[in-house]
Coordinates of N, CA and C in Angstrom, one line a residue:
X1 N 0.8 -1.2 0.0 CA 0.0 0.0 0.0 C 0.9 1.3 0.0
X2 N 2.0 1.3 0.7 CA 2.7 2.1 0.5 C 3.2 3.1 -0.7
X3 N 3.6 1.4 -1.0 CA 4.7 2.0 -2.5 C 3.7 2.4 -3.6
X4 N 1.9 2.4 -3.3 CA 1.3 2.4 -4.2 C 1.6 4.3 -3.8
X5 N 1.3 4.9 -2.3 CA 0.9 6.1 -2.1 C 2.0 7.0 -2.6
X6 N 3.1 6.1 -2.3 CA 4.6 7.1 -2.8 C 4.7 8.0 -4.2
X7 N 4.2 6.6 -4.8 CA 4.5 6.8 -6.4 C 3.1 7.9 -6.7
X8 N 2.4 7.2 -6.3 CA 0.6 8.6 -6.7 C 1.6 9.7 -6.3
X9 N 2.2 9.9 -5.0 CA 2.5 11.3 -4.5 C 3.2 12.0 -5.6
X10 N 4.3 11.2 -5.8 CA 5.2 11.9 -6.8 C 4.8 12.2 -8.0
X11 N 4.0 11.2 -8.6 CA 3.3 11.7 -10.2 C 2.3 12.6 -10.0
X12 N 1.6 13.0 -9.1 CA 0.7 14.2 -8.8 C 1.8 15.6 -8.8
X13 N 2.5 15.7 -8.0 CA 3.5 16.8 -7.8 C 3.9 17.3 -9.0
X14 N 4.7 15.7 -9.7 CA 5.4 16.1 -11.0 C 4.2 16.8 -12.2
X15 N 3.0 16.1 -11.8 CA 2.1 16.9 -12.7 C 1.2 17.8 -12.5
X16 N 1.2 18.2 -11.0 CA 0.1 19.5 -10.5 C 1.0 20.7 -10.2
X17 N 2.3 20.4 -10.2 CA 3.0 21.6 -10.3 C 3.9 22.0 -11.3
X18 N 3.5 21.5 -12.8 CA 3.8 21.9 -13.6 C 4.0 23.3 -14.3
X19 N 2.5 23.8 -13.8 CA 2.2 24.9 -14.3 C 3.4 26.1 -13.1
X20 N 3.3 25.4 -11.8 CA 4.2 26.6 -11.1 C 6.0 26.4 -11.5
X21 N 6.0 25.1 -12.3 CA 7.8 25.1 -12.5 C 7.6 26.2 -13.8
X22 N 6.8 26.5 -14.6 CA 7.0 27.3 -15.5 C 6.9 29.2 -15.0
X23 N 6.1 29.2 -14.1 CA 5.9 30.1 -13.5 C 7.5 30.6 -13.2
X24 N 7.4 29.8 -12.7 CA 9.3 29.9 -11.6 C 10.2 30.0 -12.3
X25 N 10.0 29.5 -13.8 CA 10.9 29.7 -14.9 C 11.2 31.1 -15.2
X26 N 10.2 31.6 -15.4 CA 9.8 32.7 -16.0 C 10.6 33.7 -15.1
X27 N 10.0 33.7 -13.6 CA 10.6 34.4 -12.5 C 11.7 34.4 -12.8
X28 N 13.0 33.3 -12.8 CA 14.3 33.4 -13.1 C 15.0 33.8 -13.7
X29 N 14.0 34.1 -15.0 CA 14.6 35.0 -16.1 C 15.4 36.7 -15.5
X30 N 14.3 36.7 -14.3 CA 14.8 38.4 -13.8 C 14.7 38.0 -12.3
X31 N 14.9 36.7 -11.9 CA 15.6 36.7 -10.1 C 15.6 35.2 -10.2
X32 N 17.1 35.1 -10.2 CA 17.6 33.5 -10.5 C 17.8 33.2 -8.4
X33 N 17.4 33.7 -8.2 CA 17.7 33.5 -6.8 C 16.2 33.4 -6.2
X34 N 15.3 34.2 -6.5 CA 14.0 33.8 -6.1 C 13.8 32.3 -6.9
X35 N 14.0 32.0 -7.5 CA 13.3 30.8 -8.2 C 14.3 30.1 -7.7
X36 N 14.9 30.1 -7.0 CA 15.6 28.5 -6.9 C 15.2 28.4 -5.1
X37 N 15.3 29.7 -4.8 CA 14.6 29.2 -3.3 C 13.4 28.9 -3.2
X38 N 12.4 29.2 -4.0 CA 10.9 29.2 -4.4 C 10.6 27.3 -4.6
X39 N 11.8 27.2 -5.6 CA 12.0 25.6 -5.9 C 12.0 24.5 -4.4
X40 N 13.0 25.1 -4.0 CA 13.7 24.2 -2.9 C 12.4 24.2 -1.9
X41 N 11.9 25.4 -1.7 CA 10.8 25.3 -0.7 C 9.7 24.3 -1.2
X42 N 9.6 24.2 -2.5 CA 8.6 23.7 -2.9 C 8.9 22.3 -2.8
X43 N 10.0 22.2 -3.4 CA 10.5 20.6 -3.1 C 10.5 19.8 -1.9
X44 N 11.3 20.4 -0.9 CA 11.0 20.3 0.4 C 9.9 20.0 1.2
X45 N 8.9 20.6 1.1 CA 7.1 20.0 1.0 C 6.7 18.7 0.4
X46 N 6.8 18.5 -0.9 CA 6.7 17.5 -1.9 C 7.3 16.1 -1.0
X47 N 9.1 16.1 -0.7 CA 9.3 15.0 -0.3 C 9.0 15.0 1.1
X48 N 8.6 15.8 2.0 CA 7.8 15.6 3.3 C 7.0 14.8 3.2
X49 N 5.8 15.2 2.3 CA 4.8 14.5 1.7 C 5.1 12.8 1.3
X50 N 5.7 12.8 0.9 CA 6.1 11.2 0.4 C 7.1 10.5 1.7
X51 N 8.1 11.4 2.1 CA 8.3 10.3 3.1 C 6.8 10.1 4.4
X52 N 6.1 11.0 4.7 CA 5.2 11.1 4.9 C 4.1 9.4 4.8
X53 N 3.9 9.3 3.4 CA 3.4 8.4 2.9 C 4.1 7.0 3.4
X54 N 5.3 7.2 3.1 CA 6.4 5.8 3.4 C 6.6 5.5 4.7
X55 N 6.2 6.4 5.9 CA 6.0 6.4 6.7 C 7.7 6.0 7.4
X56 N 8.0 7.0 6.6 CA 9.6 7.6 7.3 C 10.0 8.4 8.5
X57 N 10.5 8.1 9.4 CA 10.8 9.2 10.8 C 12.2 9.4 10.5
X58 N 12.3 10.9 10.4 CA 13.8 11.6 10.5 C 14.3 12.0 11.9
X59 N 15.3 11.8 12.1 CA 16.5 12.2 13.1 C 17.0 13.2 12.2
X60 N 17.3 14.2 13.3 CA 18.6 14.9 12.3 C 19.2 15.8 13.7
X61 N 20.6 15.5 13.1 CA 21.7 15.9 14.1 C 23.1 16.7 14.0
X62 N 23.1 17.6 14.7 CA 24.3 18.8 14.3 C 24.4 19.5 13.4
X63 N 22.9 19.8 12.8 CA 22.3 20.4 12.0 C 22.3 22.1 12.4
X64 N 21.8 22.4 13.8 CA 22.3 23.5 14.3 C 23.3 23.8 14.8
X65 N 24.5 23.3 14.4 CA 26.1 23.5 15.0 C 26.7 24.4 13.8
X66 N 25.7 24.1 12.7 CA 26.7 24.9 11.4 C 26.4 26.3 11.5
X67 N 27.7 26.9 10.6 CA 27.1 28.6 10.8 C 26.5 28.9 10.2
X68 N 26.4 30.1 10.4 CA 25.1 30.9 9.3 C 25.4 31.7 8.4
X69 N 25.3 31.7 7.3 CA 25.6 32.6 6.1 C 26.4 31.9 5.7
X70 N 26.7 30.4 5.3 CA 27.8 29.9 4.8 C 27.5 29.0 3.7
X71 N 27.7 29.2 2.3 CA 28.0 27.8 1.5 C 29.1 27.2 1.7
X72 N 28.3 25.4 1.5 CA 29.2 24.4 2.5 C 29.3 22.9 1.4
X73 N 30.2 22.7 0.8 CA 30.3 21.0 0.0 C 29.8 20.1 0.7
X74 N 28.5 19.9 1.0 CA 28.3 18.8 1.6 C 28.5 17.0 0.8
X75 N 29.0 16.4 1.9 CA 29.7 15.3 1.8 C 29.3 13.8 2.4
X76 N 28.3 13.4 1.4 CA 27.8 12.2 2.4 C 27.6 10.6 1.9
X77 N 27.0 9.9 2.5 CA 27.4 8.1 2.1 C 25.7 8.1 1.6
X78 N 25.7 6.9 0.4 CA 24.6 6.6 -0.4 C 24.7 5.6 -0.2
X79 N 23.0 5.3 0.5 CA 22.9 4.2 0.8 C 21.4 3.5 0.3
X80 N 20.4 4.7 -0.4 CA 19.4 4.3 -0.5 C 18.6 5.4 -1.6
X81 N 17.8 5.3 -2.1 CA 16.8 6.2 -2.9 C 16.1 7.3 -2.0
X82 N 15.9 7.1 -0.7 CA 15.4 8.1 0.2 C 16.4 9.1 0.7
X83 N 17.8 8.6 0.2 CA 19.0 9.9 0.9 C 18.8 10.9 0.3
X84 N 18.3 11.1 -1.3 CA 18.2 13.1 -1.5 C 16.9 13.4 -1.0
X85 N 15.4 12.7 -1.1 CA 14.9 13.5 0.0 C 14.6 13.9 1.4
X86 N 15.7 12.7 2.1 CA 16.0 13.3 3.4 C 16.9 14.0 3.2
X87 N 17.9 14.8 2.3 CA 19.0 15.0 2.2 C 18.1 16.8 2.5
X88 N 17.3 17.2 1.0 CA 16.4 18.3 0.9 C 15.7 18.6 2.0
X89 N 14.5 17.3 2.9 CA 14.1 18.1 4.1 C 14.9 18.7 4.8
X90 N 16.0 18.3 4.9 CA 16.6 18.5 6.5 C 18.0 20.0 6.1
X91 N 18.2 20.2 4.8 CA 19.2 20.9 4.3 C 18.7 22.4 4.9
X92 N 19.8 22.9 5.6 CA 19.8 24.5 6.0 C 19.8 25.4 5.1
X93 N 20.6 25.0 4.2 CA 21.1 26.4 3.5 C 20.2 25.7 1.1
X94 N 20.4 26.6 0.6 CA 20.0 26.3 -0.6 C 21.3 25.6 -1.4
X95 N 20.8 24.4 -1.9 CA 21.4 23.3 -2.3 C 21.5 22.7 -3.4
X96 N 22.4 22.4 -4.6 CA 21.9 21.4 -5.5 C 22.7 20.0 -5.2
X97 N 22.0 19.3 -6.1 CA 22.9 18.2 -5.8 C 23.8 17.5 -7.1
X98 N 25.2 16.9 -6.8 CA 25.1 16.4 -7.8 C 24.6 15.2 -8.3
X99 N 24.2 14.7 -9.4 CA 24.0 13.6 -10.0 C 24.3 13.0 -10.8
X100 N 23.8 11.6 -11.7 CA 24.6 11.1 -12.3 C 24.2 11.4 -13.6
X101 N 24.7 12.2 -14.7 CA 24.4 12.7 -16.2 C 22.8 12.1 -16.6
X102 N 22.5 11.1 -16.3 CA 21.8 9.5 -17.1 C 20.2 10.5 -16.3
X103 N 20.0 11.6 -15.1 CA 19.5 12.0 -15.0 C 18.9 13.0 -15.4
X104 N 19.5 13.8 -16.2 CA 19.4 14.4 -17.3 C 18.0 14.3 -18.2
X105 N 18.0 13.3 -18.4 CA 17.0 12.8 -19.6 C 15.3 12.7 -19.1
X106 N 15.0 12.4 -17.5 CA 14.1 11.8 -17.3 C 13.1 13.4 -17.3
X107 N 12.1 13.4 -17.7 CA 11.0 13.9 -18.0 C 10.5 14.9 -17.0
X108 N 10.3 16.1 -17.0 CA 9.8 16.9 -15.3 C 11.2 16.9 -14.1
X109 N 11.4 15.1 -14.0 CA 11.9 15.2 -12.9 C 13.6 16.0 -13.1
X110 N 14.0 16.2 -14.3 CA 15.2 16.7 -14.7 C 15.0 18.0 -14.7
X111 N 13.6 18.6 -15.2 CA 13.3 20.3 -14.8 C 13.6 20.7 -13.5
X112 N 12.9 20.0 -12.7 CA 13.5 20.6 -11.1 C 14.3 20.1 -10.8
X113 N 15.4 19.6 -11.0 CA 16.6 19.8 -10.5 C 17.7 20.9 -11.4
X114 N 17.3 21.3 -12.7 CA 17.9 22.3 -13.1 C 17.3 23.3 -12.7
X115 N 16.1 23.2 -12.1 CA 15.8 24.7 -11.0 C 16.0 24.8 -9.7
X116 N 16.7 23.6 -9.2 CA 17.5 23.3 -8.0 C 19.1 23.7 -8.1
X117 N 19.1 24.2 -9.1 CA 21.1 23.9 -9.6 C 21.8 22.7 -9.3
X118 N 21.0 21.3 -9.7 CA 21.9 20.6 -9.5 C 22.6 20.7 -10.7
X119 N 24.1 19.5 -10.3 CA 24.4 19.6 -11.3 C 24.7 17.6 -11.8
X120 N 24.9 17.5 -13.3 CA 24.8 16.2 -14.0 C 26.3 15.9 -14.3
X121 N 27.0 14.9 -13.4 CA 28.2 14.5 -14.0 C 28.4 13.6 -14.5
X122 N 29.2 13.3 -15.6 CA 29.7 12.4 -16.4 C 31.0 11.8 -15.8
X123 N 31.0 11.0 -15.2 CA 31.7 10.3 -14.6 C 33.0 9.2 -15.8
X124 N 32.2 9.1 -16.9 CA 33.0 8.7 -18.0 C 33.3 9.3 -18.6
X125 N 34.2 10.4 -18.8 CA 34.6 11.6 -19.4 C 35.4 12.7 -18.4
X126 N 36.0 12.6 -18.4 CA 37.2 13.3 -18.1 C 36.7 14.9 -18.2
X127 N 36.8 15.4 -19.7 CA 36.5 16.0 -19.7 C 35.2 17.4 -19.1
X128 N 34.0 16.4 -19.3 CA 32.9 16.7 -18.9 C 32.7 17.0 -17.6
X129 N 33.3 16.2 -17.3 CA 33.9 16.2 -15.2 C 34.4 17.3 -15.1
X130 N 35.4 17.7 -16.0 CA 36.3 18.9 -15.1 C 35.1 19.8 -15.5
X131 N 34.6 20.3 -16.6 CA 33.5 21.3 -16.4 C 31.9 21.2 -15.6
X132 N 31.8 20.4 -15.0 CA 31.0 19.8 -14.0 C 31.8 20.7 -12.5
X133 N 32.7 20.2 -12.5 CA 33.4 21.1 -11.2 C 33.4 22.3 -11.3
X134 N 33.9 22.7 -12.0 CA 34.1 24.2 -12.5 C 33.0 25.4 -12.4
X135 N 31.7 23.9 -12.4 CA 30.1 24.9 -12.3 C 30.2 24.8 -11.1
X136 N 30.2 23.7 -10.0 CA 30.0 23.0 -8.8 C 30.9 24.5 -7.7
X137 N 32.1 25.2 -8.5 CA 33.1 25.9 -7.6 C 32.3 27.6 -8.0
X138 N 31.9 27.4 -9.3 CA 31.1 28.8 -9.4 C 30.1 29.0 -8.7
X139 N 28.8 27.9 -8.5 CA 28.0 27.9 -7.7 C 28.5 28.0 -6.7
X140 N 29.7 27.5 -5.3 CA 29.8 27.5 -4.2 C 30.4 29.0 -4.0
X141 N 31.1 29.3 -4.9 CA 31.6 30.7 -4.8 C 30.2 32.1 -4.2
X142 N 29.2 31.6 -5.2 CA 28.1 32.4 -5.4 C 26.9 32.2 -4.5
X143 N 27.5 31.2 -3.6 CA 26.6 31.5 -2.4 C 25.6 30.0 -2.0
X144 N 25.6 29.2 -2.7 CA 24.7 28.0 -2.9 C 25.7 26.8 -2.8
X145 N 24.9 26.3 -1.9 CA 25.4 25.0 -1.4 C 25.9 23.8 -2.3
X146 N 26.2 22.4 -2.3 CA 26.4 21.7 -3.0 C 27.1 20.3 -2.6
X147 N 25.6 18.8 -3.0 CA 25.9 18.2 -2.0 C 26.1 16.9 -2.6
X148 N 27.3 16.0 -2.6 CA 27.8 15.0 -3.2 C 28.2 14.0 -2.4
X149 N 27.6 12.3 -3.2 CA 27.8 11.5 -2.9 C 29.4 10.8 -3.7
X150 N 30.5 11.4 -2.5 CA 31.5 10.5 -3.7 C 32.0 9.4 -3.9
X151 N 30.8 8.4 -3.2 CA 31.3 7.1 -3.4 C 30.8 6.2 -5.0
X152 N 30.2 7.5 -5.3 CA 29.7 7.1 -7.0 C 28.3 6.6 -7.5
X153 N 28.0 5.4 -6.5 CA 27.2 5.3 -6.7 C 26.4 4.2 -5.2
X154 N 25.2 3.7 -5.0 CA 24.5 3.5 -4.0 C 25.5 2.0 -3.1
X155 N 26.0 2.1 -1.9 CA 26.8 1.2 -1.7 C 25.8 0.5 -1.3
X156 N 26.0 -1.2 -1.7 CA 24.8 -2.0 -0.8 C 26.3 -3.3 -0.1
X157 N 26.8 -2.6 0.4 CA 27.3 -3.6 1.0 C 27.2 -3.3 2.8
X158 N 28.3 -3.5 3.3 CA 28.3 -3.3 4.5 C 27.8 -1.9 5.2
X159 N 26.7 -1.6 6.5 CA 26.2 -0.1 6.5 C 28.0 1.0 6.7
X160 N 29.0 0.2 7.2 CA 30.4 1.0 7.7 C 31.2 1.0 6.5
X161 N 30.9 0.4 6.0 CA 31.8 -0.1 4.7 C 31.9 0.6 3.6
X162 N 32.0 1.8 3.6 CA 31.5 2.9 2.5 C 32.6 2.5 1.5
X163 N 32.2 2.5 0.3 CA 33.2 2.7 -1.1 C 33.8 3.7 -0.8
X164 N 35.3 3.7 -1.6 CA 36.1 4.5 -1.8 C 35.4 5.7 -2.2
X165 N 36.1 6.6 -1.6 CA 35.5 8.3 -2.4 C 36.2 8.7 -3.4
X166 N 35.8 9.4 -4.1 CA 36.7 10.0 -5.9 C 37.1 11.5 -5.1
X167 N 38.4 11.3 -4.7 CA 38.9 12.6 -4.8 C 39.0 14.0 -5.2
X168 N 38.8 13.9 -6.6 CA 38.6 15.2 -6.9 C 37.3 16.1 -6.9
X169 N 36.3 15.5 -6.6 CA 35.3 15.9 -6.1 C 35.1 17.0 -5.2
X170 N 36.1 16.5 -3.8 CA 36.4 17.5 -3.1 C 36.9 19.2 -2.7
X171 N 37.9 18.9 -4.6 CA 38.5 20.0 -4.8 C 37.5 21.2 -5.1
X172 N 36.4 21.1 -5.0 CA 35.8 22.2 -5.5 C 35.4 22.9 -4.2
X173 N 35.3 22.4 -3.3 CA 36.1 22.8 -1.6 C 37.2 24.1 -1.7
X174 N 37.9 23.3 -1.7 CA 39.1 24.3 -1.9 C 39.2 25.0 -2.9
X175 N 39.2 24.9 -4.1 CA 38.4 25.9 -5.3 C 38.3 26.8 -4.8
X176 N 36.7 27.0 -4.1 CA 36.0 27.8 -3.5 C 36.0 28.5 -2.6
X177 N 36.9 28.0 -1.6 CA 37.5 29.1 -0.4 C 36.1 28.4 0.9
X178 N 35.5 27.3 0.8 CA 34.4 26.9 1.1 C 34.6 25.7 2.5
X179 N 33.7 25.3 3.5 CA 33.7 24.7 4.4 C 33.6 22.9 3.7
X180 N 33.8 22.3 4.2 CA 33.0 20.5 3.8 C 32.5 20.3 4.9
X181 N 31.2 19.2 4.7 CA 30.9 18.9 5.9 C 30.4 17.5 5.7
X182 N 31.2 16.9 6.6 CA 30.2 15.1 6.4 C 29.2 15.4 7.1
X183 N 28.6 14.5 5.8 CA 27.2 14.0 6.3 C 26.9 12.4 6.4
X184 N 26.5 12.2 7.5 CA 26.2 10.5 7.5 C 25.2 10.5 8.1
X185 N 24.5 9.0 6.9 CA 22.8 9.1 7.0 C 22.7 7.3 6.8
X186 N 21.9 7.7 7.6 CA 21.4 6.3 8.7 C 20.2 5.3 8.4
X187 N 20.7 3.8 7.7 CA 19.1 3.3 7.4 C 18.2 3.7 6.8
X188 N 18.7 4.5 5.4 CA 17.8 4.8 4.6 C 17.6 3.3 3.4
X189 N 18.0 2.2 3.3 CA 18.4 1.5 2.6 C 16.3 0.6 3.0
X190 N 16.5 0.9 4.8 CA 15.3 0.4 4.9 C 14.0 0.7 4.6
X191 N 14.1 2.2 3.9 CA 12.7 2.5 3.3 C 12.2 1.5 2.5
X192 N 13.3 1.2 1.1 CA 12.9 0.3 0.2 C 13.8 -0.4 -0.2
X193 N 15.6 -0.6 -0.2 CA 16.0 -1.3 -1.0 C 16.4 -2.4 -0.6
X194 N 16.0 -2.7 0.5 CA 16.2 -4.0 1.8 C 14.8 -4.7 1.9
X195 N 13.9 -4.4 0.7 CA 12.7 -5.2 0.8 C 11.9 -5.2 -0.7
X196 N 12.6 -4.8 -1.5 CA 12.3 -4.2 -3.0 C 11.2 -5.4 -3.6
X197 N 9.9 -4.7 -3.8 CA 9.3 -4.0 -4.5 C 8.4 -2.7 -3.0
X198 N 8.9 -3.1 -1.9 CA 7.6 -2.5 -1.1 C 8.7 -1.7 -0.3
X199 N 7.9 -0.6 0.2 CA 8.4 0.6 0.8 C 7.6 0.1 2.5
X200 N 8.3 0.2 3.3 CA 8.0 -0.3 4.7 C 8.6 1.3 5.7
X201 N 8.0 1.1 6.7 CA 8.4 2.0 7.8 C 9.8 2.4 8.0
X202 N 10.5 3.1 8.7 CA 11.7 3.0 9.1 C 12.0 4.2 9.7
X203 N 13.3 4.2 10.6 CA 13.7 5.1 10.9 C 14.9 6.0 10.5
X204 N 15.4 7.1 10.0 CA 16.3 7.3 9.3 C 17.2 8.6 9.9
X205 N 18.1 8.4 10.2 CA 18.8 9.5 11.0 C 19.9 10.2 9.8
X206 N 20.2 11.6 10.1 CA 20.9 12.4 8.6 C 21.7 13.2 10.1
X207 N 22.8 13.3 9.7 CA 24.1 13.2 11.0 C 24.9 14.4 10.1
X208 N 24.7 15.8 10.7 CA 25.6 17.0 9.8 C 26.8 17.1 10.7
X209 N 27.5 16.8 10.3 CA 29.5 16.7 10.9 C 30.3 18.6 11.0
X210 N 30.5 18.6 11.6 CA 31.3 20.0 11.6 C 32.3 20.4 10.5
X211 N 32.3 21.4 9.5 CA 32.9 21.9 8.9 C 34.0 21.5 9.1
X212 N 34.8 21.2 7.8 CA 36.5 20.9 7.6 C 36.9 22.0 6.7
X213 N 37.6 22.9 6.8 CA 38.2 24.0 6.1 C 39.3 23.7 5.5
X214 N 39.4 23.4 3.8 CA 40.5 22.6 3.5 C 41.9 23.8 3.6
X215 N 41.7 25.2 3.7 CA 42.9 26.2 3.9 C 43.4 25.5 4.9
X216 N 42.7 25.1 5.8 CA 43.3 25.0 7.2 C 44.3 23.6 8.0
X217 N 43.6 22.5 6.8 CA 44.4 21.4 7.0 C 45.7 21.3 6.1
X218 N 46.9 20.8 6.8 CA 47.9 20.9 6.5 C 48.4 20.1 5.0
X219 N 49.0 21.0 3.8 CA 49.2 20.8 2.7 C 49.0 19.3 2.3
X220 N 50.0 18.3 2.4 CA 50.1 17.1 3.1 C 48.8 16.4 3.0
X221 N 48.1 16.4 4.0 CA 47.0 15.8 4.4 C 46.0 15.9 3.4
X222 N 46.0 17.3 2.9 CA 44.9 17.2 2.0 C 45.0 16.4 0.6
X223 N 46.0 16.2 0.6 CA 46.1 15.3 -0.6 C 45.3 14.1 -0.6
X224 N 44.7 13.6 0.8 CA 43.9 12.4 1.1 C 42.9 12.9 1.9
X225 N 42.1 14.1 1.4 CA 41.4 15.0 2.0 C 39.6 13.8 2.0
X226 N 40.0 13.4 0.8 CA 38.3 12.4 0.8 C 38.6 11.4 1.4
X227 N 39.8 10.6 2.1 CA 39.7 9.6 2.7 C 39.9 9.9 4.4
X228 N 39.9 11.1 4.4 CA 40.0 11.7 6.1 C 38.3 12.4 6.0
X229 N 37.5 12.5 5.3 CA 36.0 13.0 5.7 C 35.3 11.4 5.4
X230 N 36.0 10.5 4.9 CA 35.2 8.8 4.4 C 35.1 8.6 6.0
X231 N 36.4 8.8 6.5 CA 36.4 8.3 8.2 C 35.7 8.9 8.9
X232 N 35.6 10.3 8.9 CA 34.8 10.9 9.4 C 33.1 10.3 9.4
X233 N 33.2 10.8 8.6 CA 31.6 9.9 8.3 C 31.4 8.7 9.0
X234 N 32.4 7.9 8.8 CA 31.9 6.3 9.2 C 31.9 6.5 10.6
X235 N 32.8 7.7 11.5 CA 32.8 6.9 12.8 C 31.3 7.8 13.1
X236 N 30.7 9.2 12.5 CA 29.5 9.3 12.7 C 28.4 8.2 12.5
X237 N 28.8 7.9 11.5 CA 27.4 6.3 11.6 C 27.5 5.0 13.1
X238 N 28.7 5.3 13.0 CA 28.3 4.1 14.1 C 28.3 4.7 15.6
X239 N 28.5 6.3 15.5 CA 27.5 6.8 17.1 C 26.1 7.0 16.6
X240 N 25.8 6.4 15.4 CA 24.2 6.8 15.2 C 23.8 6.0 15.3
X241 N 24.5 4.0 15.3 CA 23.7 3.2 14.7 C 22.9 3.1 16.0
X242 N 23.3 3.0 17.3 CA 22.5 2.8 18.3 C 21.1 3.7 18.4
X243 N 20.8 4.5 17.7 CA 19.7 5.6 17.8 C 18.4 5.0 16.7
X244 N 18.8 4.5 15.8 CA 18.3 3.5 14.8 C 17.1 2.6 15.5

């Protein structure tokens, strides 16, 4: 019954707010800044609404430890199809996310995320990647957040066991004169992909880690700068798994 309410939610949204994604288009033409927060707010309702439905409970933690007025590279572990809309409820500041190119194509749902600023990386392409960054350090420069999964793609293996992270991902951190912040997020795997085709209850905790300033860490170190926030992260999950 669930997975029936999820899916109505979403195809309703994607189709009763069509007429306001064009609205908001329009707006952007002369305030690219009202329409992307206009977006986010709207989005943000939408996936309340559906975890809502899935009957998801969020934790969220160290969420008010961050500062204020700051765009931040957020940096976190994929573990489920529910991590970007718990990712959007619980996000302080205005956000896009990155994704994987292939999303691009899908229908509506690729409109609001280019009115989210996310951005589409090519992961097969060298090329495409470095100007994928390049937007990722403009945007962070200009004030808007930006929030990456660099383990690539959804890990289903162990919950501590996070894949390697892609390094240069990070650099758009330092690019940008910008904070990083792990994020580790908890049993999202159990909304749906731990029981696939049905969406079940669960509880999901989203763990916001204190800013890493890559100016500040020593030359050296940064060179293995994604494998010192991988750790980070992991030892956040396992003070969360007990809250689970």
């Amino acid at each position: 019954m669930r997975i029936v309410l999820v899916v109505l939610s979403m195809v309703v949204f994607l189709i009763l707010f069509l007429p306001i994604y064009l609205i908001l288009f329009i707006v952007g033409k002369f305030n690219p800044h009202k329409r992307i927060a206009a977006s986010q707010a709207i989005v943000r309702v939408a996936f309340r609404f559906v975890m809502f439905c899935a009957g998801t409970k969020i934790t969220v933690l160290g969420r008010e430890e961050l500062p204020k007025g700051e765009s931040f590279l957020y940096v976190g572990n994929h573990r489920g199809l529910a991590d970007i809309p718990v990712g959007y409820i619980t996000l302080p500041t205005l956000t896009g996310f990155v994704a994987k190119k292939e999303l691009r194509r899908v229908p509506l749902f690729a409109w609001w995320m280019k009115s989210l600023q996310c951005l589409f990386l090519d992961r097969n392409d060298m090329k495409e990647g470095l100007k994928t960054i390049m937007q990722g350090i403009e945007q962070l420069k200009s004030g808007y957040s930006i929030f990456i999964m660099p383990e690539g793609t959804r890990n289903r293996g162990e919950e501590f066991d996070l894949l390697p992270f892609k390094e240069g991902s990070l650099k758009m951190a330092e690019k940008a004169g910008c904070g990083i912040v792990p994020v580790a997020i908890s049993n999202t795997a159990a909304v749906f992909e731990n029981h696939i085709p049905w969406v079940k209850k669960a509880h999901v905790i989203i763990h916001y880690g204190k800013p890493i300033y890559p100016a500040d860490v020593p030359r050296e170190e940064r060179k293995h700068l994604g494998a010192s926030v991988r750790e980070t992260i992991i030892r956040q999950l396992k003070e969360d798994a007990a809250l689970v």
